[in-house]
Amino acid sequence: MLIRRRKGWEIAESQATPEHLFFKRRDVLKAAAILPALAALGVAPSLADAFDDPSRALYPAKRNENFVLDREVTPERITAHYNNFYEFGMSKTIAEAAESLKTRPWTLKIDGLVETPQDIAIDDLLKAMPLEERLYRHRCVETWAMAVPWTGFPLAALLARAKPLGSAKYVRMETFLDRTTAPGQRQFWYPWPYVEGLTIEEAGNDLAFMVTGAYGKPLGKSYGAPLRLAVPWKYGFKSIKSITRVSLVAERPTSFWEHLQASEYGFWANVNPAVPHPRWSQATEEVLGTSGRRPTQIYNGYGEFVAGLYTSMEKEPLFM
Ligand SMILES: Nc1nc2c(c(=O)[nH]1)N[C@H]1C(S)=C(S)[C@@H](COP(=O)(O)O)O[C@H]1N2
Ligand SMILES: [Mo]
């Protein structure tokens, strides 16, 4: 059998840009309809609750009240079952498939331009970091949005452990690679593993948060356990899940979606209602679990925290 490896530019549009194509309102409605039945069987709200997580005693963590929402927290029964996690499939209903992800043992590697490169077992990291809860908005580039009580620690605290060198300009992050447990990774036209990146200034901003829990419990697998990023002023694809490696680097890394379609999913990806995606408007959003649409805010409403990062960068396409 002949298998032809396609080049990036040969990828059919339906494969290169599925982020929006697989977004179907009826998926949410279907999920919402089935949940009461699951609850009656004792399966809801999160399948992950069945997994005996060794870090359970660390939760719930104290809430940091500096981060306030302008909307209700989205119910866990919705957010745990409506996900983007291409490692487990291109639909929004990957929660069950993601249960095959083994989150222990889990080692985070920190390497590159740092004084102290290290491999840390996730449970040692969790004990060493100051866990807190933050209520964050999340805005997917596909225009759905949610609000989640994440638990975790500032990315800056993680970087401080490894002591970045002066030559480090970017933080590159990588997801696990395991074609056996993650069927999506057998789809060779994607540039696995999932990679994302921030500038070192962005990574040092207090809003950049390493997430280890949600809803007062260890993070469920569908959210990207045991460690994911939350950068709520950027489109959701920047918030990389199930991180195994953080590298301090000199060159700007090419992220997963940027590699597939740079004109639609750029490096910066700052939320901006005034700059449409090439194929749809970003002016409004649908908050999962609510009806109607609401206006999207610049930097997803986090301008007071992050706008200063981008002064004198007018030439950069900050909002792609
Ligand atoms: N490794 C990995 N991280 C990922 C993704 C992914 O497919 N794989 N999807 C991204 C996108 S597009 C979004 S919107 C969020 C979704 O997070 P949620 O499923 O917790 O809502 O995860 C982001 N992080
Ligand atoms: Mo997304």
mmCIF file with all atom_site columns, C-alpha atoms in Angstrom, residues 118-194:
data_model
loop_
_atom_site.group_PDB
_atom_site.id
_atom_site.type_symbol
_atom_site.label_atom_id
_atom_site.label_alt_id
_atom_site.label_comp_id
_atom_site.label_asym_id
_atom_site.label_entity_id
_atom_site.label_seq_id
_atom_site.pdbx_PDB_ins_code
_atom_site.Cartn_x
_atom_site.Cartn_y
_atom_site.Cartn_z
_atom_site.occupancy
_atom_site.B_iso_or_equiv
_atom_site.pdbx_formal_charge
_atom_site.auth_seq_id
_atom_site.auth_comp_id
_atom_site.auth_asym_id
_atom_site.auth_atom_id
_atom_site.pdbx_PDB_model_num
ATOM 1  C CA . GLN A 1 118 ? 15.227  19.598 35.581 1.00 0.00 ? 118 GLN A CA 1
ATOM 2  C CA . ASP A 1 119 ? 12.810  16.703 35.350 1.00 0.00 ? 119 ASP A CA 1
ATOM 3  C CA . ILE A 1 120 ? 10.088  16.984 37.989 1.00 0.00 ? 120 ILE A CA 1
ATOM 4  C CA . ALA A 1 121 ? 7.505   14.362 38.919 1.00 0.00 ? 121 ALA A CA 1
ATOM 5  C CA . ILE A 1 122 ? 4.089   16.002 38.828 1.00 0.00 ? 122 ILE A CA 1
ATOM 6  C CA . ASP A 1 123 ? 3.285   15.245 42.477 1.00 0.00 ? 123 ASP A CA 1
ATOM 7  C CA . ASP A 1 124 ? 6.570   16.799 43.650 1.00 0.00 ? 124 ASP A CA 1
ATOM 8  C CA . LEU A 1 125 ? 5.794   19.859 41.558 1.00 0.00 ? 125 LEU A CA 1
ATOM 9  C CA . LEU A 1 126 ? 2.274   20.148 42.966 1.00 0.00 ? 126 LEU A CA 1
ATOM 10 C CA . LYS A 1 127 ? 3.608   20.076 46.520 1.00 0.00 ? 127 LYS A CA 1
ATOM 11 C CA . ALA A 1 128 ? 6.269   22.693 45.744 1.00 0.00 ? 128 ALA A CA 1
ATOM 12 C CA . MET A 1 129 ? 4.011   25.232 44.024 1.00 0.00 ? 129 MET A CA 1
ATOM 13 C CA . PRO A 1 130 ? 1.638   27.688 45.717 1.00 0.00 ? 130 PRO A CA 1
ATOM 14 C CA . LEU A 1 131 ? -1.761  26.408 44.508 1.00 0.00 ? 131 LEU A CA 1
ATOM 15 C CA . GLU A 1 132 ? -4.610  28.915 44.256 1.00 0.00 ? 132 GLU A CA 1
ATOM 16 C CA . GLU A 1 133 ? -7.995  29.078 42.544 1.00 0.00 ? 133 GLU A CA 1
ATOM 17 C CA . ARG A 1 134 ? -8.773  31.670 39.879 1.00 0.00 ? 134 ARG A CA 1
ATOM 18 C CA . LEU A 1 135 ? -12.028 32.287 38.010 1.00 0.00 ? 135 LEU A CA 1
ATOM 19 C CA . TYR A 1 136 ? -11.030 32.758 34.363 1.00 0.00 ? 136 TYR A CA 1
ATOM 20 C CA . ARG A 1 137 ? -12.910 33.361 31.145 1.00 0.00 ? 137 ARG A CA 1
ATOM 21 C CA . HIS A 1 138 ? -11.915 31.248 28.130 1.00 0.00 ? 138 HIS A CA 1
ATOM 22 C CA . ARG A 1 139 ? -12.573 32.265 24.508 1.00 0.00 ? 139 ARG A CA 1
ATOM 23 C CA . CYS A 1 140 ? -12.054 29.741 21.708 1.00 0.00 ? 140 CYS A CA 1
ATOM 24 C CA . VAL A 1 141 ? -11.179 31.120 18.271 1.00 0.00 ? 141 VAL A CA 1
ATOM 25 C CA . GLU A 1 142 ? -14.294 29.265 17.064 1.00 0.00 ? 142 GLU A CA 1
ATOM 26 C CA . THR A 1 143 ? -16.325 31.832 19.117 1.00 0.00 ? 143 THR A CA 1
ATOM 27 C CA . TRP A 1 144 ? -17.583 29.671 21.971 1.00 0.00 ? 144 TRP A CA 1
ATOM 28 C CA . ALA A 1 145 ? -16.652 30.782 25.461 1.00 0.00 ? 145 ALA A CA 1
ATOM 29 C CA . MET A 1 146 ? -16.845 29.559 29.046 1.00 0.00 ? 146 MET A CA 1
ATOM 30 C CA . ALA A 1 147 ? -15.838 30.548 32.569 1.00 0.00 ? 147 ALA A CA 1
ATOM 31 C CA . VAL A 1 148 ? -13.980 28.029 34.745 1.00 0.00 ? 148 VAL A CA 1
ATOM 32 C CA . PRO A 1 149 ? -12.636 27.968 38.307 1.00 0.00 ? 149 PRO A CA 1
ATOM 33 C CA . TRP A 1 150 ? -9.109  26.744 37.562 1.00 0.00 ? 150 TRP A CA 1
ATOM 34 C CA . THR A 1 151 ? -6.629  25.792 40.277 1.00 0.00 ? 151 THR A CA 1
ATOM 35 C CA . GLY A 1 152 ? -2.915  26.085 39.665 1.00 0.00 ? 152 GLY A CA 1
ATOM 36 C CA . PHE A 1 153 ? 0.090   28.369 40.005 1.00 0.00 ? 153 PHE A CA 1
ATOM 37 C CA . PRO A 1 154 ? 1.600   31.220 37.985 1.00 0.00 ? 154 PRO A CA 1
ATOM 38 C CA . LEU A 1 155 ? 3.779   30.094 35.073 1.00 0.00 ? 155 LEU A CA 1
ATOM 39 C CA . ALA A 1 156 ? 6.320   32.620 36.421 1.00 0.00 ? 156 ALA A CA 1
ATOM 40 C CA . ALA A 1 157 ? 6.697   30.503 39.585 1.00 0.00 ? 157 ALA A CA 1
ATOM 41 C CA . LEU A 1 158 ? 7.574   27.461 37.474 1.00 0.00 ? 158 LEU A CA 1
ATOM 42 C CA . LEU A 1 159 ? 10.132  29.385 35.427 1.00 0.00 ? 159 LEU A CA 1
ATOM 43 C CA . ALA A 1 160 ? 11.695  30.798 38.595 1.00 0.00 ? 160 ALA A CA 1
ATOM 44 C CA . ARG A 1 161 ? 12.545  27.210 39.667 1.00 0.00 ? 161 ARG A CA 1
ATOM 45 C CA . ALA A 1 162 ? 14.669  26.724 36.560 1.00 0.00 ? 162 ALA A CA 1
ATOM 46 C CA . LYS A 1 163 ? 16.128  30.269 36.405 1.00 0.00 ? 163 LYS A CA 1
ATOM 47 C CA . PRO A 1 164 ? 15.952  31.354 32.738 1.00 0.00 ? 164 PRO A CA 1
ATOM 48 C CA . LEU A 1 165 ? 19.167  32.752 31.243 1.00 0.00 ? 165 LEU A CA 1
ATOM 49 C CA . GLY A 1 166 ? 19.260  36.260 29.784 1.00 0.00 ? 166 GLY A CA 1
ATOM 50 C CA . SER A 1 167 ? 19.371  34.749 26.297 1.00 0.00 ? 167 SER A CA 1
ATOM 51 C CA . ALA A 1 168 ? 15.917  33.100 26.729 1.00 0.00 ? 168 ALA A CA 1
ATOM 52 C CA . LYS A 1 169 ? 13.342  35.040 24.715 1.00 0.00 ? 169 LYS A CA 1
ATOM 53 C CA . TYR A 1 170 ? 10.467  32.558 24.366 1.00 0.00 ? 170 TYR A CA 1
ATOM 54 C CA . VAL A 1 171 ? 8.847   29.751 26.311 1.00 0.00 ? 171 VAL A CA 1
ATOM 55 C CA . ARG A 1 172 ? 8.026   26.709 24.196 1.00 0.00 ? 172 ARG A CA 1
ATOM 56 C CA . MET A 1 173 ? 5.611   24.125 25.592 1.00 0.00 ? 173 MET A CA 1
ATOM 57 C CA . GLU A 1 174 ? 4.905   20.628 24.362 1.00 0.00 ? 174 GLU A CA 1
ATOM 58 C CA . THR A 1 175 ? 2.170   18.038 24.945 1.00 0.00 ? 175 THR A CA 1
ATOM 59 C CA . PHE A 1 176 ? 2.822   14.294 25.401 1.00 0.00 ? 176 PHE A CA 1
ATOM 60 C CA . LEU A 1 177 ? 3.308   12.096 22.317 1.00 0.00 ? 177 LEU A CA 1
ATOM 61 C CA . ASP A 1 178 ? 1.747   8.638  22.590 1.00 0.00 ? 178 ASP A CA 1
ATOM 62 C CA . ARG A 1 179 ? 0.049   7.233  19.523 1.00 0.00 ? 179 ARG A CA 1
ATOM 63 C CA . THR A 1 180 ? -1.206  4.232  21.478 1.00 0.00 ? 180 THR A CA 1
ATOM 64 C CA . THR A 1 181 ? -3.384  6.133  23.942 1.00 0.00 ? 181 THR A CA 1
ATOM 65 C CA . ALA A 1 182 ? -4.098  9.143  21.733 1.00 0.00 ? 182 ALA A CA 1
ATOM 66 C CA . PRO A 1 183 ? -5.679  7.970  18.463 1.00 0.00 ? 183 PRO A CA 1
ATOM 67 C CA . GLY A 1 184 ? -5.659  11.515 17.063 1.00 0.00 ? 184 GLY A CA 1
ATOM 68 C CA . GLN A 1 185 ? -1.869  11.350 17.010 1.00 0.00 ? 185 GLN A CA 1
ATOM 69 C CA . ARG A 1 186 ? -2.074  8.620  14.381 1.00 0.00 ? 186 ARG A CA 1
ATOM 70 C CA . GLN A 1 187 ? -3.366  11.293 11.994 1.00 0.00 ? 187 GLN A CA 1
ATOM 71 C CA . PHE A 1 188 ? -0.057  11.955 10.349 1.00 0.00 ? 188 PHE A CA 1
ATOM 72 C CA . TRP A 1 189 ? -1.025  15.220 8.683  1.00 0.00 ? 189 TRP A CA 1
ATOM 73 C CA . TYR A 1 190 ? -0.959  16.976 12.050 1.00 0.00 ? 190 TYR A CA 1
ATOM 74 C CA . PRO A 1 191 ? 2.425   18.176 13.347 1.00 0.00 ? 191 PRO A CA 1
ATOM 75 C CA . TRP A 1 192 ? 2.393   16.196 16.628 1.00 0.00 ? 192 TRP A CA 1
ATOM 76 C CA . PRO A 1 193 ? 3.158   16.754 19.382 1.00 0.00 ? 193 PRO A CA 1
ATOM 77 C CA . TYR A 1 194 ? 1.010   19.829 20.051 1.00 0.00 ? 194 TYR A CA 1
#
